[in-house]
mmCIF file of C-alpha atoms in Angstrom:
data_model
loop_
_atom_site.group_PDB
_atom_site.id
_atom_site.type_symbol
_atom_site.label_atom_id
_atom_site.label_comp_id
_atom_site.label_asym_id
_atom_site.label_seq_id
_atom_site.Cartn_x
_atom_site.Cartn_y
_atom_site.Cartn_z
ATOM 1 C CA MET A 10 66.333 -192.057 -245.000
ATOM 2 C CA ILE A 11 69.324 -191.166 -242.816
ATOM 3 C CA ASP A 12 71.660 -194.101 -242.084
ATOM 4 C CA MET A 13 71.746 -194.562 -238.314
ATOM 5 C CA ASN A 14 75.147 -196.312 -238.468
ATOM 6 C CA LYS A 15 76.643 -193.189 -240.034
ATOM 7 C CA ILE A 16 75.065 -191.073 -237.340
ATOM 8 C CA ALA A 17 76.525 -193.340 -234.660
ATOM 9 C CA GLY A 18 79.988 -193.146 -236.283
ATOM 10 C CA ILE A 19 79.847 -189.381 -236.477
ATOM 11 C CA SER A 20 78.770 -189.224 -232.845
ATOM 12 C CA CYS A 21 81.718 -191.398 -231.792
ATOM 13 C CA LEU A 22 84.139 -189.242 -233.785
ATOM 14 C CA LEU A 23 82.793 -186.155 -232.080
ATOM 15 C CA VAL A 24 83.318 -187.812 -228.714
ATOM 16 C CA LEU A 25 86.861 -188.707 -229.802
ATOM 17 C CA ALA A 26 87.580 -185.094 -230.749
ATOM 18 C CA VAL A 27 86.304 -183.890 -227.390
ATOM 19 C CA CYS A 28 88.477 -186.405 -225.552
ATOM 20 C CA LEU A 29 91.566 -185.411 -227.567
ATOM 21 C CA THR A 30 90.900 -181.830 -226.607
ATOM 22 C CA LEU A 31 90.745 -182.881 -222.970
ATOM 23 C CA VAL A 32 94.073 -184.769 -223.320
ATOM 24 C CA CYS A 33 95.730 -181.710 -224.853
ATOM 25 C CA GLY A 34 94.390 -179.677 -221.979
ATOM 26 C CA MET A 35 95.907 -182.168 -219.540
ATOM 27 C CA SER A 36 99.335 -181.856 -221.210
ATOM 28 C CA THR A 37 99.115 -178.098 -221.023
ATOM 29 C CA ALA A 38 98.236 -178.347 -217.330
ATOM 30 C CA ILE A 39 101.268 -180.619 -216.745
ATOM 31 C CA ALA A 40 103.529 -178.120 -218.514
ATOM 32 C CA SER A 41 102.148 -175.293 -216.415
ATOM 33 C CA GLU A 42 102.812 -177.317 -213.289
ATOM 34 C CA LYS A 43 106.450 -177.792 -214.390
ATOM 35 C CA VAL A 44 106.828 -174.073 -214.888
ATOM 36 C CA SER A 45 105.566 -173.464 -211.356
ATOM 37 C CA VAL A 46 107.975 -176.028 -209.930
ATOM 38 C CA GLY A 47 110.931 -174.479 -211.819
ATOM 39 C CA ALA A 48 110.038 -171.034 -210.613
ATOM 40 C CA ALA A 49 109.917 -172.258 -207.024
ATOM 41 C CA SER A 50 113.364 -173.830 -207.406
ATOM 42 C CA THR A 51 114.899 -170.587 -208.602
ATOM 43 C CA ASP A 52 113.448 -168.704 -205.658
ATOM 44 C CA MET A 53 115.232 -171.028 -203.265
ATOM 45 C CA ALA A 54 118.669 -170.445 -204.964
ATOM 46 C CA GLY A 55 119.156 -167.205 -202.988
ATOM 47 C CA HIS A 56 121.377 -165.264 -205.471
ATOM 48 C CA ASP A 57 120.027 -162.229 -207.326
ATOM 49 C CA GLY A 58 122.459 -162.392 -210.235
ATOM 50 C CA VAL A 59 121.870 -166.067 -210.869
ATOM 51 C CA LEU A 60 118.039 -165.765 -210.325
ATOM 52 C CA ALA A 61 117.186 -164.389 -213.767
ATOM 53 C CA GLU A 62 119.334 -166.926 -215.589
ATOM 54 C CA ASP A 63 118.022 -169.888 -213.583
ATOM 55 C CA THR A 64 114.426 -168.739 -214.086
ATOM 56 C CA HIS A 65 114.992 -168.513 -217.832
ATOM 57 C CA GLN A 66 116.506 -171.990 -217.907
ATOM 58 C CA ALA A 67 113.732 -173.419 -215.741
ATOM 59 C CA GLY A 68 111.126 -171.876 -218.036
ATOM 60 C CA HIS A 69 112.921 -173.324 -221.062
ATOM 61 C CA VAL A 70 113.141 -176.783 -219.507
ATOM 62 C CA SER A 71 109.574 -176.726 -218.212
ATOM 63 C CA GLY A 72 108.258 -175.602 -221.601
ATOM 64 C CA SER A 73 108.833 -179.126 -222.904
ATOM 65 C CA LEU A 74 107.855 -182.493 -221.410
ATOM 66 C CA SER A 75 110.282 -185.135 -220.228
ATOM 67 C CA ALA A 76 110.594 -188.482 -222.016
ATOM 68 C CA LYS A 77 108.672 -190.233 -219.273
ATOM 69 C CA GLU A 78 105.838 -187.727 -219.454
ATOM 70 C CA LEU A 79 105.755 -187.924 -223.237
ATOM 71 C CA LYS A 80 105.645 -191.709 -223.043
ATOM 72 C CA ASP A 81 102.843 -191.560 -220.509
ATOM 73 C CA LEU A 82 100.937 -189.102 -222.667
ATOM 74 C CA GLY A 83 101.500 -191.295 -225.721
ATOM 75 C CA TRP A 84 100.146 -194.338 -223.938
ATOM 76 C CA ARG A 85 97.136 -192.331 -222.814
ATOM 77 C CA ILE A 86 96.450 -191.289 -226.399
ATOM 78 C CA VAL A 87 96.928 -194.836 -227.708
ATOM 79 C CA ASN A 88 94.642 -196.233 -225.034
ATOM 80 C CA PHE A 89 92.049 -193.603 -225.781
ATOM 81 C CA ILE A 90 92.202 -194.270 -229.540
ATOM 82 C CA ALA A 91 91.926 -198.009 -228.907
ATOM 83 C CA LEU A 92 88.961 -197.391 -226.643
ATOM 84 C CA MET A 93 87.294 -195.245 -229.294
ATOM 85 C CA ILE A 94 87.907 -197.921 -231.953
ATOM 86 C CA ILE A 95 86.367 -200.548 -229.680
ATOM 87 C CA LEU A 96 83.425 -198.301 -228.921
ATOM 88 C CA VAL A 97 82.862 -197.549 -232.599
ATOM 89 C CA ARG A 98 83.304 -201.198 -233.546
ATOM 90 C CA PHE A 99 80.999 -202.677 -230.939
ATOM 91 C CA LEU A 100 78.646 -199.810 -230.078
ATOM 92 C CA ALA A 101 78.015 -198.315 -233.509
ATOM 93 C CA LYS A 102 75.370 -200.892 -234.425
ATOM 94 C CA PRO A 103 73.603 -200.911 -231.017
ATOM 95 C CA ILE A 104 73.607 -197.130 -230.975
ATOM 96 C CA GLY A 105 72.359 -197.070 -234.565
ATOM 97 C CA ASP A 106 69.673 -199.618 -233.740
ATOM 98 C CA SER A 107 68.701 -197.644 -230.658
ATOM 99 C CA LEU A 108 68.477 -194.439 -232.671
ATOM 100 C CA ALA A 109 66.523 -196.242 -235.399
ATOM 101 C CA ALA A 110 64.143 -197.690 -232.808
ATOM 102 C CA ARG A 111 63.760 -194.284 -231.220
ATOM 103 C CA ARG A 112 63.126 -192.730 -234.623
ATOM 104 C CA LYS A 113 60.581 -195.450 -235.393
ATOM 105 C CA THR A 114 58.890 -194.854 -232.041
ATOM 106 C CA ILE A 115 58.746 -191.110 -232.655
ATOM 107 C CA THR A 116 57.417 -191.696 -236.173
ATOM 108 C CA GLU A 117 54.748 -194.037 -234.847
ATOM 109 C CA GLU A 118 53.810 -191.528 -232.146
ATOM 110 C CA ILE A 119 53.550 -188.777 -234.761
ATOM 111 C CA GLU A 120 51.447 -191.032 -236.977
ATOM 112 C CA GLY A 121 49.279 -191.931 -233.985
ATOM 113 C CA LEU A 122 48.790 -188.272 -233.124
ATOM 114 C CA GLU A 123 47.988 -187.520 -236.752
ATOM 115 C CA GLN A 124 45.449 -190.346 -236.776
ATOM 116 C CA LYS A 125 43.920 -189.043 -233.551
ATOM 117 C CA ARG A 126 43.741 -185.568 -235.067
ATOM 118 C CA GLU A 127 42.032 -186.936 -238.170
ATOM 119 C CA ASN A 128 39.616 -188.918 -235.999
ATOM 120 C CA ALA A 129 38.879 -185.833 -233.918
ATOM 121 C CA GLU A 130 38.220 -183.789 -237.062
ATOM 122 C CA LYS A 131 36.004 -186.573 -238.417
ATOM 123 C CA GLN A 132 34.053 -186.753 -235.156
ATOM 124 C CA TYR A 133 33.728 -182.964 -235.143
ATOM 125 C CA LEU A 134 32.356 -182.969 -238.699
ATOM 126 C CA GLU A 135 29.979 -185.811 -237.828
ATOM 127 C CA PHE A 136 28.827 -183.905 -234.740
ATOM 128 C CA ARG A 137 28.238 -180.773 -236.814
ATOM 129 C CA GLU A 138 26.286 -182.803 -239.363
ATOM 130 C CA LYS A 139 24.220 -184.433 -236.611
ATOM 131 C CA LEU A 140 23.632 -181.035 -235.014
ATOM 132 C CA SER A 141 22.504 -179.607 -238.347
ATOM 133 C CA THR A 142 20.257 -182.628 -238.882
ATOM 134 C CA ALA A 143 18.896 -182.263 -235.350
ATOM 135 C CA GLU A 144 18.098 -178.603 -235.968
ATOM 136 C CA SER A 145 16.300 -179.546 -239.184
ATOM 137 C CA GLU A 146 14.378 -182.282 -237.358
ATOM 138 C CA ILE A 147 13.453 -179.844 -234.595
ATOM 139 C CA ASP A 148 12.138 -177.393 -237.190
ATOM 140 C CA LYS A 149 10.090 -180.180 -238.792
ATOM 141 C CA ILE A 150 8.724 -181.264 -235.406
ATOM 142 C CA VAL A 151 7.757 -177.678 -234.585
ATOM 143 C CA GLU A 152 6.062 -177.309 -237.963
ATOM 144 C CA ARG A 153 4.169 -180.574 -237.481
ATOM 145 C CA ALA A 154 3.172 -179.534 -233.958
ATOM 146 C CA LEU A 155 1.897 -176.175 -235.193
ATOM 147 C CA ALA A 156 -0.020 -177.841 -238.024
ATOM 148 C CA GLN A 157 -1.524 -180.379 -235.607
ATOM 149 C CA ALA A 158 -2.424 -177.598 -233.187
ATOM 150 C CA GLU A 159 -4.166 -175.726 -236.010
ATOM 151 C CA ILE A 160 -6.077 -178.878 -236.954
ATOM 152 C CA GLU A 161 -7.098 -179.451 -233.331
ATOM 153 C CA ARG A 162 -8.142 -175.834 -233.036
ATOM 154 C CA ALA A 163 -10.316 -176.136 -236.141
ATOM 155 C CA LYS A 164 -11.860 -179.344 -234.769
ATOM 156 C CA ILE A 165 -12.602 -177.688 -231.423
ATOM 157 C CA ILE A 166 -14.205 -174.700 -233.162
ATOM 158 C CA GLU A 167 -16.260 -177.021 -235.372
ATOM 159 C CA LYS A 168 -17.404 -179.062 -232.371
ATOM 160 C CA ALA A 169 -18.261 -175.874 -230.502
ATOM 161 C CA GLU A 170 -20.298 -174.599 -233.449
ATOM 162 C CA LEU A 171 -22.097 -177.934 -233.749
ATOM 163 C CA ALA A 172 -22.791 -177.915 -230.024
ATOM 164 C CA ALA A 173 -24.107 -174.365 -230.244
ATOM 165 C CA GLU A 174 -26.370 -175.307 -233.145
ATOM 166 C CA GLU A 175 -27.626 -178.335 -231.228
ATOM 167 C CA ILE A 176 -28.312 -176.161 -228.206
ATOM 168 C CA MET A 177 -30.204 -173.685 -230.396
ATOM 169 C CA ARG A 178 -32.255 -176.465 -231.949
ATOM 170 C CA SER A 179 -32.999 -177.924 -228.532
ATOM 171 C CA ALA A 180 -33.989 -174.517 -227.231
ATOM 172 C CA GLU A 181 -36.233 -173.867 -230.229
ATOM 173 C CA MET A 182 -37.854 -177.272 -229.831
ATOM 174 C CA ALA A 183 -38.370 -176.653 -226.134
ATOM 175 C CA VAL A 184 -39.947 -173.262 -226.827
ATOM 176 C CA GLN A 185 -42.122 -174.749 -229.543
ATOM 177 C CA ASN A 186 -43.232 -177.514 -227.218
ATOM 178 C CA GLU A 187 -44.010 -175.008 -224.497
ATOM 179 C CA VAL A 188 -46.031 -172.899 -226.927
ATOM 180 C CA THR A 189 -47.889 -175.960 -228.162
ATOM 181 C CA ASN A 190 -48.576 -177.099 -224.635
ATOM 182 C CA ALA A 191 -49.705 -173.613 -223.668
ATOM 183 C CA ARG A 192 -52.070 -173.447 -226.646
ATOM 184 C CA ARG A 193 -53.444 -176.872 -225.866
ATOM 185 C CA THR A 194 -53.949 -175.929 -222.235
ATOM 186 C CA LEU A 195 -55.563 -172.652 -223.255
ATOM 187 C CA LYS A 196 -57.903 -174.389 -225.671
ATOM 188 C CA ASN A 197 -58.847 -176.881 -223.041
ATOM 189 C CA ASP A 198 -59.526 -174.102 -220.556
ATOM 190 C CA ILE A 199 -61.570 -172.188 -223.115
ATOM 191 C CA ALA A 200 -63.513 -175.280 -224.027
ATOM 192 C CA ASP A 201 -64.211 -176.064 -220.411
ATOM 193 C CA LYS A 202 -65.284 -172.520 -219.656
ATOM 194 C CA ALA A 203 -67.363 -172.305 -222.798
ATOM 195 C CA ALA A 204 -69.040 -175.554 -221.967
ATOM 196 C CA ALA A 205 -69.751 -174.362 -218.467
ATOM 197 C CA MET A 206 -71.083 -171.027 -219.693
ATOM 198 C CA ALA A 207 -73.183 -172.713 -222.337
ATOM 199 C CA GLU A 208 -74.533 -175.087 -219.793
ATOM 200 C CA ASP A 209 -75.466 -172.191 -217.517
ATOM 201 C CA LEU A 210 -77.114 -170.287 -220.353
ATOM 202 C CA ILE A 211 -79.000 -173.323 -221.435
ATOM 203 C CA ARG A 212 -80.231 -173.912 -217.989
ATOM 204 C CA GLU A 213 -81.291 -170.341 -217.375
ATOM 205 C CA ASN A 214 -82.550 -168.843 -220.625
ATOM 206 C CA LEU A 215 -82.700 -171.210 -223.516
ATOM 207 C CA THR A 216 -85.137 -173.718 -224.657
ATOM 208 C CA ALA A 217 -84.218 -177.166 -225.634
ATOM 209 C CA GLU A 218 -84.062 -176.137 -229.284
ATOM 210 C CA ASP A 219 -81.797 -173.167 -228.507
ATOM 211 C CA GLN A 220 -79.528 -175.320 -226.430
ATOM 212 C CA VAL A 221 -79.063 -177.668 -229.369
ATOM 213 C CA LYS A 222 -78.128 -174.793 -231.687
ATOM 214 C CA ILE A 223 -75.630 -173.351 -229.196
ATOM 215 C CA ILE A 224 -73.960 -176.695 -228.737
ATOM 216 C CA GLU A 225 -73.710 -177.130 -232.497
ATOM 217 C CA ASN A 226 -72.182 -173.666 -232.945
ATOM 218 C CA TYR A 227 -69.687 -174.324 -230.156
ATOM 219 C CA LEU A 228 -68.646 -177.573 -231.670
ATOM 220 C CA GLU A 229 -68.165 -175.879 -235.027
ATOM 221 C CA ARG A 230 -65.923 -173.187 -233.466
ATOM 222 C CA VAL A 231 -63.878 -175.746 -231.601
ATOM 223 C CA GLY A 232 -63.415 -177.742 -234.765
ATOM 224 C CA ALA A 233 -62.315 -174.600 -236.652
ATOM 225 C CA ALA A 234 -59.868 -173.645 -233.896
ATOM 226 C CA GLN A 235 -58.235 -177.080 -233.974
#
């Protein structure tokens, strides 16, 4: 694991380098300002022959800093170095702790996201499994429904056939009863008519002996018909 204190120290050193660069830039700007001031002084001299020499001398003088400016620059550098030492001494640990805490937070967030991803994948797989199971259950339900429908259809056909047979039997019995009733009625009518005819014949043409024979023959025929 990367040491956060080392990272904080390196960061402070980088800041120090940047600040030193800025200080050097400030000294260069001061030198440039001196050159400009020297050049302005030579312009105000008013002599052409002396102008080139004075400008050269002014440029030579302005190219270096005075003792006061060097002292001021030195104090600036010392103050800056002291400030950097203080910052490194007292801020290295807080900065390191802050970076470590930030790193820990990021790590925990990454772990949390990874856990969420794993949970999402797990839920997706469970959903796919449930969907597959549901499809299988639906197929089974459809198969059971079709089988039950076939059973019900067979029962309905069987009941219809039984009902048709019962209707046929009832119809046959009704016809048979009608035929029997018709025969009985016909026999009764024939018997009545025969009796009436016999009675008429007996009254008109037959003797008592003949009447007895006719009645006996009639009774024999009726008995044979029954």
